[in-house]
Short mmCIF file of C-alpha atoms and ligand atoms in Angstrom, two decimals:
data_model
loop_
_atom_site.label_atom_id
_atom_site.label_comp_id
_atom_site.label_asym_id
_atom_site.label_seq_id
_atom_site.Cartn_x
_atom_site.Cartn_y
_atom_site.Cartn_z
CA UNK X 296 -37.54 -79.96 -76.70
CA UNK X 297 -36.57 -78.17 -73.70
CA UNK X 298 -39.44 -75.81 -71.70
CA UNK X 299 -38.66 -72.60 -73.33
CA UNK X 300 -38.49 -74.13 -76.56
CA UNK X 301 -42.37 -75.72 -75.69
CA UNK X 302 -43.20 -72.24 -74.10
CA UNK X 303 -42.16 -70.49 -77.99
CA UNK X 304 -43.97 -73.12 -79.53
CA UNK X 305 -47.12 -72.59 -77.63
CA UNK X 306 -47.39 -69.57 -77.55
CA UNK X 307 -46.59 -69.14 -81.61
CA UNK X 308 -49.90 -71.68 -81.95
CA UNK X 309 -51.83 -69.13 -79.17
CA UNK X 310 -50.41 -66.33 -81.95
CA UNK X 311 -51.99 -68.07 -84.78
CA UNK X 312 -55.62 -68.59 -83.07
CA UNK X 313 -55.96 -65.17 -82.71
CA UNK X 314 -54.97 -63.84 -86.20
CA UNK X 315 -57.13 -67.02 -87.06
CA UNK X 316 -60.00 -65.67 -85.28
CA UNK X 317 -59.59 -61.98 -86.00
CA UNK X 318 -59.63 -62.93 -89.92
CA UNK X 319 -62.45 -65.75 -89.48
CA UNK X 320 -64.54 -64.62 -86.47
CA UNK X 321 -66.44 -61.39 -86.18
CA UNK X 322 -65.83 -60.33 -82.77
CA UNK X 323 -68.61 -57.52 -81.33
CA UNK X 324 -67.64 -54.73 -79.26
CA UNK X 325 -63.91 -55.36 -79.52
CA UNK X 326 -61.41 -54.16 -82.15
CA UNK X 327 -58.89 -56.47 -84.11
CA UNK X 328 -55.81 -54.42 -81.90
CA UNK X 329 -57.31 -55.39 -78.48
CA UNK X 330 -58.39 -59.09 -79.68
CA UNK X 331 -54.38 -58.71 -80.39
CA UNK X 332 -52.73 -56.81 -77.74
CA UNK X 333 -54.50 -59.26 -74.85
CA UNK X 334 -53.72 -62.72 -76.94
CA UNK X 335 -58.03 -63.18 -76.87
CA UNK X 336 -57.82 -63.89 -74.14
CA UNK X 337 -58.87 -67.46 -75.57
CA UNK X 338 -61.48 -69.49 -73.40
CA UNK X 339 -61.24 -73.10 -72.92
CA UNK X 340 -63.47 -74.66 -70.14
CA UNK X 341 -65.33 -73.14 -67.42
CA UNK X 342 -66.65 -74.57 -64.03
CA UNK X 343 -68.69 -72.28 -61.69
CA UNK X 344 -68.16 -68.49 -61.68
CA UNK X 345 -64.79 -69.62 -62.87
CA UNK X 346 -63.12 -69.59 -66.69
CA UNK X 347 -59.84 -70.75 -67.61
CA UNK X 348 -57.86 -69.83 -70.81
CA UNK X 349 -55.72 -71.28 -72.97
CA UNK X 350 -53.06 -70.81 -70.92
CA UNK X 351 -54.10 -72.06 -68.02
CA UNK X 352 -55.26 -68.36 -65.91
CA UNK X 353 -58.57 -68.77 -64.26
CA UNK X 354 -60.93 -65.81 -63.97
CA UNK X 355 -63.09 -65.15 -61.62
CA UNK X 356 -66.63 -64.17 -63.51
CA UNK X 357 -68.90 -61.74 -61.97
CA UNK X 358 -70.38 -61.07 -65.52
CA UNK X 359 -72.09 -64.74 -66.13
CA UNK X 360 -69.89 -65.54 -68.90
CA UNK X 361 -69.42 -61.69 -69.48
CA UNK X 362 -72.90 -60.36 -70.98
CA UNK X 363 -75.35 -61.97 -68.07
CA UNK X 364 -76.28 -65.27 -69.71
CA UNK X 365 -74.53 -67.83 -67.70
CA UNK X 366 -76.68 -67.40 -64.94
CA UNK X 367 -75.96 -71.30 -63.61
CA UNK X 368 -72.43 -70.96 -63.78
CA UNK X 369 -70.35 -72.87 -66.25
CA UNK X 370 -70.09 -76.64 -66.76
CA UNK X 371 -73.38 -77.93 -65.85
CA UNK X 372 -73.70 -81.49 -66.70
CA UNK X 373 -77.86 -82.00 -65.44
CA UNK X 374 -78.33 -79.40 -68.50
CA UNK X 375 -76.05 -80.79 -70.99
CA UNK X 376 -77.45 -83.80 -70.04
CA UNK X 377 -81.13 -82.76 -70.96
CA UNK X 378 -79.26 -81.46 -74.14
CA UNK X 379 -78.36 -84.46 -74.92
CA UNK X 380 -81.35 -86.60 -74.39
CA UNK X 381 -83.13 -84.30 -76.13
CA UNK X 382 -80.86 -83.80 -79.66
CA UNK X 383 -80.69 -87.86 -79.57
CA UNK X 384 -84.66 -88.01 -79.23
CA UNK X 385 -85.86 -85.18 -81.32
CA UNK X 386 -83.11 -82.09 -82.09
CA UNK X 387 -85.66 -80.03 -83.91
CA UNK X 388 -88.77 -80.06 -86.59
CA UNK X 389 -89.87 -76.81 -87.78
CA UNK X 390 -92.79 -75.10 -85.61
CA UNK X 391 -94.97 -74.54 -88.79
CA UNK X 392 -95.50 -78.50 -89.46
CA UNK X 393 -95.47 -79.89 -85.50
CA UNK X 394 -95.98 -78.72 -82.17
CA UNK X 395 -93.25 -80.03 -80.11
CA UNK X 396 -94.10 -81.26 -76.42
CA UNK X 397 -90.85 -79.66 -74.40
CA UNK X 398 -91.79 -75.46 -75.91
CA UNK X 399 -95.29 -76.55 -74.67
CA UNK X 400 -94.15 -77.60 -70.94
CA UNK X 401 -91.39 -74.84 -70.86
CA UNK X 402 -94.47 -72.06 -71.83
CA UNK X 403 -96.32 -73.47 -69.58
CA UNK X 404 -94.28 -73.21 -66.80
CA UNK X 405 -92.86 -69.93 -67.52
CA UNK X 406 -96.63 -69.05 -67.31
CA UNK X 407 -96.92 -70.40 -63.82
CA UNK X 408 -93.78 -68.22 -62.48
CA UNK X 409 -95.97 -65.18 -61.50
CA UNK X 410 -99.52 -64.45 -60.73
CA UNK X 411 -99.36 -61.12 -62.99
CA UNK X 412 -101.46 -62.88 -66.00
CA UNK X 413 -98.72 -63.72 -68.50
CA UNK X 414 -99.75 -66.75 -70.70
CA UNK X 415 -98.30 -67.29 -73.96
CA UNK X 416 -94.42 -67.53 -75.20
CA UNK X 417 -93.08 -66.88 -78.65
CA UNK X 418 -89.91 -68.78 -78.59
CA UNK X 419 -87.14 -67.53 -80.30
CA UNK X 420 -83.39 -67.50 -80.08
CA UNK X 421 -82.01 -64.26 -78.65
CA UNK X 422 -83.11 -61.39 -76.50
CA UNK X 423 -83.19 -58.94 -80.04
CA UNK X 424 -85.70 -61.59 -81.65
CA UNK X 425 -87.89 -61.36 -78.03
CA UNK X 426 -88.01 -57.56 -78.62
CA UNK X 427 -89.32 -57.13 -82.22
CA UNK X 428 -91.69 -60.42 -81.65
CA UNK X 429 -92.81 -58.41 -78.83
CA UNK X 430 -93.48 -54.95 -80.91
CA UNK X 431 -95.08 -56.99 -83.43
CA UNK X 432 -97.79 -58.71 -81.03
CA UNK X 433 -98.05 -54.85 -79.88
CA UNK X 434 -99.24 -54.34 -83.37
CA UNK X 435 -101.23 -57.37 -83.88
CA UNK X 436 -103.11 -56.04 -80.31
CA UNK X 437 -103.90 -52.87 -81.55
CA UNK X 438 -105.12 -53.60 -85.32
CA UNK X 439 -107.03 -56.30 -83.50
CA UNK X 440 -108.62 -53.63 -81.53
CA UNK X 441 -109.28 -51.78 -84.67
CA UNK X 442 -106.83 -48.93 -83.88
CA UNK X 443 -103.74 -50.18 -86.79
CA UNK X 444 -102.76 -46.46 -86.50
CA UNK X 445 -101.24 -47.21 -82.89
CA UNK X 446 -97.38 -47.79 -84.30
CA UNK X 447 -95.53 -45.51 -82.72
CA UNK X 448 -93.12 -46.93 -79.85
CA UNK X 449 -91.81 -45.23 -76.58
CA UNK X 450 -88.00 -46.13 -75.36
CA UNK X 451 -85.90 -44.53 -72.79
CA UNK X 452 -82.51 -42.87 -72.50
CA UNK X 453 -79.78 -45.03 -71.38
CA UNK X 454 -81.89 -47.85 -73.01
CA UNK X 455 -80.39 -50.81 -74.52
CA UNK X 456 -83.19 -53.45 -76.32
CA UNK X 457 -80.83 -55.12 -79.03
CA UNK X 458 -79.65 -54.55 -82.41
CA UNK X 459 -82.05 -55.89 -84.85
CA UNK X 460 -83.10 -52.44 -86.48
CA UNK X 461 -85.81 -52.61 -84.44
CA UNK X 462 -83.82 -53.26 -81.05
CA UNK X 463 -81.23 -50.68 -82.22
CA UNK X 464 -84.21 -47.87 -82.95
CA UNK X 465 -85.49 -48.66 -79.33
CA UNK X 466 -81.52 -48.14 -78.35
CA UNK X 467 -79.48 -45.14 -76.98
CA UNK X 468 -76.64 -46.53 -78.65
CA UNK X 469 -75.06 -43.53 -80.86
CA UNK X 470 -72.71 -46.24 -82.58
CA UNK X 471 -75.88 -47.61 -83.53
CA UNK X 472 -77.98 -45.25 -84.29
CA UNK X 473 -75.08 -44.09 -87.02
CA UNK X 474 -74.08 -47.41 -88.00
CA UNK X 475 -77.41 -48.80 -88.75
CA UNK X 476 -79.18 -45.75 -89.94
CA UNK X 477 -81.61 -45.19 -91.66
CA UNK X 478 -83.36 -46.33 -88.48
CA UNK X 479 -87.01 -48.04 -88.55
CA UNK X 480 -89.25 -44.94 -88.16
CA UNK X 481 -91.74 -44.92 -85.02
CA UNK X 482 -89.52 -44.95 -81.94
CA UNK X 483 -89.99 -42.13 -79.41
CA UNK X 484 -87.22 -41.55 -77.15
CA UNK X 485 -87.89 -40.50 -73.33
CA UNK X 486 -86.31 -39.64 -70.39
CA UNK X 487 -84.37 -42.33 -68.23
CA UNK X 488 -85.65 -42.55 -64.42
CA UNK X 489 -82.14 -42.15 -62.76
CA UNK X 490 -82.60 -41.85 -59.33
CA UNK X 491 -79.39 -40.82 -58.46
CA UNK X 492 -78.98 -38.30 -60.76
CA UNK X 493 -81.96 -36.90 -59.72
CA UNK X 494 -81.88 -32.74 -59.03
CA UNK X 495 -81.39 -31.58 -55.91
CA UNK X 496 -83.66 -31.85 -52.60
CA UNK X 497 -86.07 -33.82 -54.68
CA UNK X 498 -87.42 -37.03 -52.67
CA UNK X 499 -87.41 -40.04 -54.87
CA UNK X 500 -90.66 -40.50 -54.81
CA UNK X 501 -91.04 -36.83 -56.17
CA UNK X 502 -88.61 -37.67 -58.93
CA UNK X 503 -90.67 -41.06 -59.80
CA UNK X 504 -94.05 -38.59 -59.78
CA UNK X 505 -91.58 -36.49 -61.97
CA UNK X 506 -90.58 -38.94 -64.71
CA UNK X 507 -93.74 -40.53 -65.24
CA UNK X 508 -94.85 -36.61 -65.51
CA UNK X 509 -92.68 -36.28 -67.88
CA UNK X 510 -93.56 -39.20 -69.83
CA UNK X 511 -97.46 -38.24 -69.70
CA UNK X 512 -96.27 -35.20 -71.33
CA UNK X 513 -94.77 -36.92 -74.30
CA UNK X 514 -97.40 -39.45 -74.89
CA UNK X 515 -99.76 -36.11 -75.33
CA UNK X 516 -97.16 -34.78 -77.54
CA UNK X 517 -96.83 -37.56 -79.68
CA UNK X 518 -100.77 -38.09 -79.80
CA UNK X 519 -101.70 -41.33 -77.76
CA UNK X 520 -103.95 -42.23 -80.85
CA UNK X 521 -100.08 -43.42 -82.44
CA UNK X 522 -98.17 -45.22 -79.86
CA UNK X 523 -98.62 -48.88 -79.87
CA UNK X 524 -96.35 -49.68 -76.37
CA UNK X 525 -93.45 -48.37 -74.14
CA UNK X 526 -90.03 -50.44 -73.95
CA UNK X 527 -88.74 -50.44 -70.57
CA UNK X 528 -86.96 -52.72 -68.42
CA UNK X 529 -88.39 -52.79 -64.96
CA UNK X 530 -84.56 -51.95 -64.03
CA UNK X 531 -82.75 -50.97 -66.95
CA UNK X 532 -79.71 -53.45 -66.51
CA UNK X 533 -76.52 -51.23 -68.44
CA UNK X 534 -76.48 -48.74 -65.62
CA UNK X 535 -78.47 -50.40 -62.90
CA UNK X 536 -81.16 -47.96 -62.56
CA UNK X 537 -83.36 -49.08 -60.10
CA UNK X 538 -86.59 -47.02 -59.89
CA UNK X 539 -88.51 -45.61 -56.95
CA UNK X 540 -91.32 -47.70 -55.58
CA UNK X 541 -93.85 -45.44 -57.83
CA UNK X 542 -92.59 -44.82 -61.08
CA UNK X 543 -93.66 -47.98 -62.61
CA UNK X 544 -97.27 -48.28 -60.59
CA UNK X 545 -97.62 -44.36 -62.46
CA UNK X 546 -96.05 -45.87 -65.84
CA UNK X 547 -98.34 -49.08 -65.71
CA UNK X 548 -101.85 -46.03 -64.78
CA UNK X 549 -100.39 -43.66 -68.19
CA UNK X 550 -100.61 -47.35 -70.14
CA UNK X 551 -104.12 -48.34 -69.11
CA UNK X 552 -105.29 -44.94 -69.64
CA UNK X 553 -104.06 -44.44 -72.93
CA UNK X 554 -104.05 -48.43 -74.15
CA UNK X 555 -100.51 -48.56 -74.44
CA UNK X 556 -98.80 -51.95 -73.51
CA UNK X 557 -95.55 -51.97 -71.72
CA UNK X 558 -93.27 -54.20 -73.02
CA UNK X 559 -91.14 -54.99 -69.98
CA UNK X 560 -87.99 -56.11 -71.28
CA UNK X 561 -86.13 -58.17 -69.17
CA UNK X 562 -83.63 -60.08 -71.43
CA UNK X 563 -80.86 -59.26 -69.27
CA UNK X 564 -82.37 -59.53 -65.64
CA UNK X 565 -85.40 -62.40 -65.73
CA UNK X 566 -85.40 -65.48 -64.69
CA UNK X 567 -84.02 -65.04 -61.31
CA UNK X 568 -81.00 -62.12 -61.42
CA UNK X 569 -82.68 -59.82 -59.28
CA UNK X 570 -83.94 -61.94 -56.56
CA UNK X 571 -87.22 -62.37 -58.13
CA UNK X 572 -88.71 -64.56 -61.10
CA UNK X 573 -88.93 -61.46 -63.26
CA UNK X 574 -87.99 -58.04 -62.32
CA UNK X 575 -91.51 -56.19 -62.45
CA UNK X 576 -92.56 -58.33 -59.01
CA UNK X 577 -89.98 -56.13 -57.20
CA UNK X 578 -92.98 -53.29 -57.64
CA UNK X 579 -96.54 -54.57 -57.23
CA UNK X 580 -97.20 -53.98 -61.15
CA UNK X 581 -97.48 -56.44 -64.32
CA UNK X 582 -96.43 -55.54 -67.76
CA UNK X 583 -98.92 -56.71 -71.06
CA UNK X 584 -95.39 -58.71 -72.57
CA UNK X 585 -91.81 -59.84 -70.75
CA UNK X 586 -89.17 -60.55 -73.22
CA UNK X 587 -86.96 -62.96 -71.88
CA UNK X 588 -83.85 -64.45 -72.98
CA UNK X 589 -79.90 -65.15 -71.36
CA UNK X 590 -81.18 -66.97 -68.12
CA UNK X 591 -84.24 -68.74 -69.70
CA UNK X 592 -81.39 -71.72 -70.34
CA UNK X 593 -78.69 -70.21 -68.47
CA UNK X 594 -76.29 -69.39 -71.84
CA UNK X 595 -76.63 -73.18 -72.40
CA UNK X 596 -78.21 -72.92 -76.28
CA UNK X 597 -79.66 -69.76 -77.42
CA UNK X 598 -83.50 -69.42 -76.52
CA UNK X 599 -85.80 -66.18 -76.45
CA UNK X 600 -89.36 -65.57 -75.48
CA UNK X 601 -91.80 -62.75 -75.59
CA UNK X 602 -94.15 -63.62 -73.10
CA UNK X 603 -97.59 -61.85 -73.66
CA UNK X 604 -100.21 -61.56 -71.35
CA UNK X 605 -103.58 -63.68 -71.42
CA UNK X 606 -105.46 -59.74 -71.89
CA UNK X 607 -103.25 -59.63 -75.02
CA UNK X 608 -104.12 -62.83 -76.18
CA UNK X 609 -107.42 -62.98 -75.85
CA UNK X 610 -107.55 -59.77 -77.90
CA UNK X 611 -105.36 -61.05 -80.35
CA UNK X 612 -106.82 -64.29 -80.70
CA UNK X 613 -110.36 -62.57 -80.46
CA UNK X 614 -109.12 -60.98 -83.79
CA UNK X 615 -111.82 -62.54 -86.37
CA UNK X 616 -112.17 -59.97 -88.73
CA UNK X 617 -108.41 -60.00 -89.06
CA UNK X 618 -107.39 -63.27 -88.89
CA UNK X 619 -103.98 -64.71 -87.91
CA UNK X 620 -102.22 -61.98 -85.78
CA UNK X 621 -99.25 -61.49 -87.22
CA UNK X 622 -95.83 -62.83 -85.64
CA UNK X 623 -92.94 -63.23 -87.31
CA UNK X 624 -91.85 -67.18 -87.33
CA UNK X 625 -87.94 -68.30 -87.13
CA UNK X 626 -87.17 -71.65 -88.80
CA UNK X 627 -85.54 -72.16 -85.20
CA UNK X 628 -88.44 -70.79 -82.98
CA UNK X 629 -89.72 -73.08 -80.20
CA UNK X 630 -86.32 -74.87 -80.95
CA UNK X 631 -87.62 -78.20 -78.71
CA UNK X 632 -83.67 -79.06 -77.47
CA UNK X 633 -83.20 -75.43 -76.23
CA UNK X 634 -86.91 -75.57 -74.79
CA UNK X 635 -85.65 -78.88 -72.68
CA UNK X 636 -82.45 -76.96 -71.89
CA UNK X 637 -84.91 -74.56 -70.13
CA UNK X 638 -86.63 -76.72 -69.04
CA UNK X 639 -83.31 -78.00 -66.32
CA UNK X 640 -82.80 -74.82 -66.14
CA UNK X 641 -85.77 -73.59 -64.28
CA UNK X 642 -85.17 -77.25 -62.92
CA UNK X 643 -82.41 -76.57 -61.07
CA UNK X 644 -83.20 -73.25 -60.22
CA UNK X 645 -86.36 -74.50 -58.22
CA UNK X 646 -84.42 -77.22 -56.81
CA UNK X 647 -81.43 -75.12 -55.39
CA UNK X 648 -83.47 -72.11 -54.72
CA UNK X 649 -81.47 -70.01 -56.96
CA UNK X 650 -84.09 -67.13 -56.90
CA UNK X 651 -83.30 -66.93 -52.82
CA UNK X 652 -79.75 -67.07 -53.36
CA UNK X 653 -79.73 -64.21 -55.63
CA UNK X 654 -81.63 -62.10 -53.24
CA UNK X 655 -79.03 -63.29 -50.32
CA UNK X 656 -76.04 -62.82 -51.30
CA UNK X 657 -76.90 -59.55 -53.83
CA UNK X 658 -77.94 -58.07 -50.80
CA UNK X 659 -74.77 -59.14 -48.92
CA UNK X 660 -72.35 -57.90 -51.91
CA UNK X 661 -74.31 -54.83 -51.94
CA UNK X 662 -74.34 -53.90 -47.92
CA UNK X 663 -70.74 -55.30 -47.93
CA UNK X 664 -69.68 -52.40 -51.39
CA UNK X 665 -72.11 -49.61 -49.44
CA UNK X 666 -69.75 -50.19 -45.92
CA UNK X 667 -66.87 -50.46 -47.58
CA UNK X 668 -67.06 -47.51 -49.73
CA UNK X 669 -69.53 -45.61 -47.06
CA UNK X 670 -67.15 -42.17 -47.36
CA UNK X 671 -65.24 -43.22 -50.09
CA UNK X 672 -65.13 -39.21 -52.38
CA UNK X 673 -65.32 -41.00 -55.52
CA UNK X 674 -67.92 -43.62 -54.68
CA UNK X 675 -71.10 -42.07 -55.46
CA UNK X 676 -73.65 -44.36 -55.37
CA UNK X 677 -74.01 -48.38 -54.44
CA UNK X 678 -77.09 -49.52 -56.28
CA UNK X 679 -78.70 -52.75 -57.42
CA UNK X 680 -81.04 -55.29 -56.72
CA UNK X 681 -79.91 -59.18 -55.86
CA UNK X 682 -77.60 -59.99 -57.97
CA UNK X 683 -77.53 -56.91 -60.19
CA UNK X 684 -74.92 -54.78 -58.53
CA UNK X 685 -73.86 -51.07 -59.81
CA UNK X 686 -71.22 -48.70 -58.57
CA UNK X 687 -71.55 -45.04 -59.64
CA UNK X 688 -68.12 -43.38 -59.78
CA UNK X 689 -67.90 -40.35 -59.62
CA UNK X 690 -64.90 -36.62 -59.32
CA UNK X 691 -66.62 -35.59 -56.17
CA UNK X 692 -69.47 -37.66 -54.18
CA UNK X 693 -70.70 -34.83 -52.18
CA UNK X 694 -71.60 -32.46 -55.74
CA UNK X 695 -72.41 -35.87 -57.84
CA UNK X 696 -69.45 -34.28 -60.37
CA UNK X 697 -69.17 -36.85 -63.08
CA UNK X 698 -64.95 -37.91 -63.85
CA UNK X 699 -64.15 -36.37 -67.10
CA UNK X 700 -64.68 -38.08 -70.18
CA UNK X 701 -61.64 -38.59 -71.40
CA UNK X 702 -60.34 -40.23 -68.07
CA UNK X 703 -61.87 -43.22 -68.80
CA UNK X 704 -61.89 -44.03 -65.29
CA UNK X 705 -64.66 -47.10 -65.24
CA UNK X 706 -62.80 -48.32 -68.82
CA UNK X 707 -59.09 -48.52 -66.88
CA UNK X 708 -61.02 -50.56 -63.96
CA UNK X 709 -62.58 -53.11 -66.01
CA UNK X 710 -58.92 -53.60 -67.94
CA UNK X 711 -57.48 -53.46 -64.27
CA UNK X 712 -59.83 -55.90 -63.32
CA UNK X 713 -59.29 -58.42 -66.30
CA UNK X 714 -55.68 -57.87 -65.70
CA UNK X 715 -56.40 -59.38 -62.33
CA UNK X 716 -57.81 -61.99 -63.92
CA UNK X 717 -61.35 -60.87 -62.74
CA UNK X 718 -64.76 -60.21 -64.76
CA UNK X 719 -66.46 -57.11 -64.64
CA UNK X 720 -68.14 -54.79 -66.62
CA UNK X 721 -68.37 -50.75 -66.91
CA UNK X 722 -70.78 -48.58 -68.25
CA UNK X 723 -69.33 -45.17 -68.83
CA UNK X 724 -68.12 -45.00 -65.13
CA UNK X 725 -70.68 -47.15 -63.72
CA UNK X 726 -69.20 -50.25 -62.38
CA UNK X 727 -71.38 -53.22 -62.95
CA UNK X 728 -71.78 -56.93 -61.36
CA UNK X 729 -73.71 -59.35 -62.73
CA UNK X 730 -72.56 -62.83 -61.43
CA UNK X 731 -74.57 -66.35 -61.79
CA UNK X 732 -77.05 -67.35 -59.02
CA UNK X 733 -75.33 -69.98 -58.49
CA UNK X 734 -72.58 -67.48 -57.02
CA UNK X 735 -71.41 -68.62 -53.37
CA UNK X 736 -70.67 -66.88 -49.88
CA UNK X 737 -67.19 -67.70 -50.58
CA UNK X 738 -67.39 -66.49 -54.32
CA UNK X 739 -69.38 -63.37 -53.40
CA UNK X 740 -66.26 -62.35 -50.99
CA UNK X 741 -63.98 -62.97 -53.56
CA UNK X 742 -65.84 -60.78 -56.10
CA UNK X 743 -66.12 -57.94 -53.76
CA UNK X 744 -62.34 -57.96 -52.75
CA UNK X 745 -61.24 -58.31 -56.53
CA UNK X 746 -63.85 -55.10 -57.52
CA UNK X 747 -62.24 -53.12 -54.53
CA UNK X 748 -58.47 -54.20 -55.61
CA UNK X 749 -59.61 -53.02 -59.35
CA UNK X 750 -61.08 -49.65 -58.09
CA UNK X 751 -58.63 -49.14 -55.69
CA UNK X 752 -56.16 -49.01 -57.87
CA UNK X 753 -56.65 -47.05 -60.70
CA UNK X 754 -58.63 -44.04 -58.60
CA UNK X 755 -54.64 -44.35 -57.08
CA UNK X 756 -53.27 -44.08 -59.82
CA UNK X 757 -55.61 -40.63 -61.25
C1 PLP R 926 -82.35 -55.50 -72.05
C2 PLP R 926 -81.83 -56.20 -73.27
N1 PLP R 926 -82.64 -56.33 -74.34
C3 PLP R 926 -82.23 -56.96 -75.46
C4 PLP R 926 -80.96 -57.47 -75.56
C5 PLP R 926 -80.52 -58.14 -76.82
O1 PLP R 926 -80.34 -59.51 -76.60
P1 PLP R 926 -79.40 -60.37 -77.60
O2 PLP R 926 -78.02 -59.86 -77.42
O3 PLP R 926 -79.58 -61.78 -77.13
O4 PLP R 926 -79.93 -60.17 -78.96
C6 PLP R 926 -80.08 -57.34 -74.48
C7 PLP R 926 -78.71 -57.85 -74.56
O5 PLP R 926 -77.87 -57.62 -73.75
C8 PLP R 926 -80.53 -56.69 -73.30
O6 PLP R 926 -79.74 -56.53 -72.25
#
């Protein structure tokens, strides 16, 4: 067979995977003619911050495997190792007839990874399962407190917490919220803190005061006698909002006074992405329940945890009259082989001081993007915390003017990019970098020079 005979041939079977896949696989947040038009792109090993395809392109992934989770970079063998020691020993009995000794180590160290109280995981096996485990402990606190008409639940704009109908409700996803409706009743939108977008001559500690003004107001609206807990992220992840130093000190006061508990939902940046354990230790303040999922075992096997805090628990366990607070249980929760993949994964993180890494070179990546782009006109904003990393892009950085709509500016960048054979995400025209903490010097410059190349050239090309 000569080469271009081979070529055909290969690339007829690359044809056939992906009407395969299209007809087989249900592929989220991409349509059937873009699964088509880019061949997959079909993934077949990864090593690093580095995935290659089936036809042999590697791509450069400042996205952890493209939605955060991958936060030790691909190809691991110490945690597919623990995998596999574990699945040979015990892969799984069912939490309702044992207790299983590797869910009982990884709660208790997750316990130990902060000083801000939090005690007890409910394992599940994604970050949407963390969030409705989480509302429903909310409940279980407040009928155990004899208040069951506390039910209501607080999210913000710009807020993403799943798509269980529960995660979608606490969602400003319009797709979702017409896809899915009827929505679960008892979710209470509120304002997003965007500092950036902030009005005019206001300080950001003025527009912190502001928001959690704002959110006072709506608590008193909706009657504080009916909301059970707030959903927010300590930095809401999609558009890399990071707050001023207030806002969540004020948030944390307008929860004690009113017994609401803030469930701090940090699916997307725990564990180590921000250049701290958990997000919430960037501002002096501790939330009543984390959810955690992604980095808890790096992508490695699916693994979720609402983490609640011992004040919780001791309420909820205090709960006589009532008796068993009630959680919902997952034939796969406490899953003991993706509790021991956590369990290398916090490993290793310890070990190679992933947490100080993230910190490092976010803060490089972000210093390097800020001098770079210092009077760039249609680089708003350079935002983010370790290695959370947003660009705002923007018609006009001295009046904040937004592209228009229909440009599709951060869209074309993140196809530009992927054309490069590079990995990053946009939200509306936010640019967004979330790469592994395992993410080099070396692989931090190349990550900042492929971004620039991507941006570059399609604001050229307006
Ligand atoms: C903040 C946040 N909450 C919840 C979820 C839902 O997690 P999963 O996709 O694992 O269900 C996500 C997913 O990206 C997230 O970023």
């Amino acid at each position: 067979m000569s080469v271009s005979d081979k070529n055909r041939a290969s690339h007829e079977q690359k044809e056939a995977l992906v009407e395969d896949s299209i007809r087989f696989v249900w592929r989220h947040g991409v349509s059937a003619t873009a699964t088509r038009a880019v061949e997959g792109p079909v993934a077949v090993s990864g090593n690093g911050v580095r995935v290659t395809d089936i036809d042999g392109n590697e791509y450069l992934d400042a996205l952890s495997g493209g939605s955060a989770a991958a936060t030790l970079g691909h190809g691991r063998v110490d945690v597919a190792d623990a995998v596999h020691a574990q699945m040979t020993r015990l892969h799984w009995v069912s939490l309702r007839t044992f207790i299983n000794e590797p869910s009982i180590e990884l709660g208790r160290r997750l316990a130990g990874l902060t000083d801000a109280g939090l005690q007890t995981s409910f394992f599940v096996s994604s970050g949407s399962e963390a969030v409705e485990t989480a509302t429903q402990l909310t409940k279980s606190y407040h009928r155990a407190r004899g208040n069951p008409a506390k039910n209501t639940f607080l999210y913000r704009k710009t807020g993403y917490h799943g798509t269980t109908l529960v995660g979608a409700s606490a969602s400003d996803n319009a797709e979702f919220r017409t896809w899915f409706a009827p929505l679960a009743p008892g979710f209470v939108e509120v304002d997003a803190c965007y500092p950036y977008r902030r009005p005019n001559g206001m300080s950001e500690e003025e527009y912190g005061e502001a928001c959690a003004a704002a959110l006072e107001a709506t608590v008193l609206e909706v009657g504080p006698e009916n909301i059970a807990g707030i959903l927010a992220e300590a930095i809401p992840a999609a558009l890399v909002l990071v707050p001023p130093a207030n806002y969540l000190r004020r948030l944390r006061e307008i929860c004690d006074r009113y017994d609401i508990l803030w469930i701090d939902d940090e699916v997307f940046i725990g564990v180590g992405r921000t250049g701290r354990w958990f997000g919430f230790q960037h501002f002096g303040v501790s939330p009543d329940i984390v959810t955690s999922s992604k980095g808890i075992t790096g992508g490695y096997v699916p693994l979720g945890a609402a983490i609640a805090s011992s004040r919780v628990m001791d309420t909820i366990f205090g709960d006589q009259a009532g008796g068993q607070a009630k959680v919902a249980g997952h034939t796969y929760a406490a899953h003991p082989t993706a509790c021991a993949a956590g369990l290398a994964v916090l490993d290793a993180i310890e070990k190679e001081d992933l947490v100080g890494n993230a910190e490092r070179v976010g803060e490089w990546m972000i210093d390097e993007f800020s001098r770079i782009y210092a009077d760039h006109p249609n680089i708003g904003d350079v935002r983010g915390k370790g290695l959370l990393i947003g660009i705002e892009l923007v018609q006009d950085a001295t009046t904040r003017e937004p592209f228009a709509r229909d440009l599709a500016v951060g869209r074309k960048v993140m196809d530009r990019a992927m054309e490069n054979h590079f990995m990053l995400r946009a939200s509306g025209d936010v640019i967004t970098l979330f790469p592994a903490l395992v993410t080099t010097s070396a692989d931090a410059a190349a990550m900042v020079t492929a971004t620039c190349r991507a941006i570059d050239e399609v604001l050229g090309e307006l």
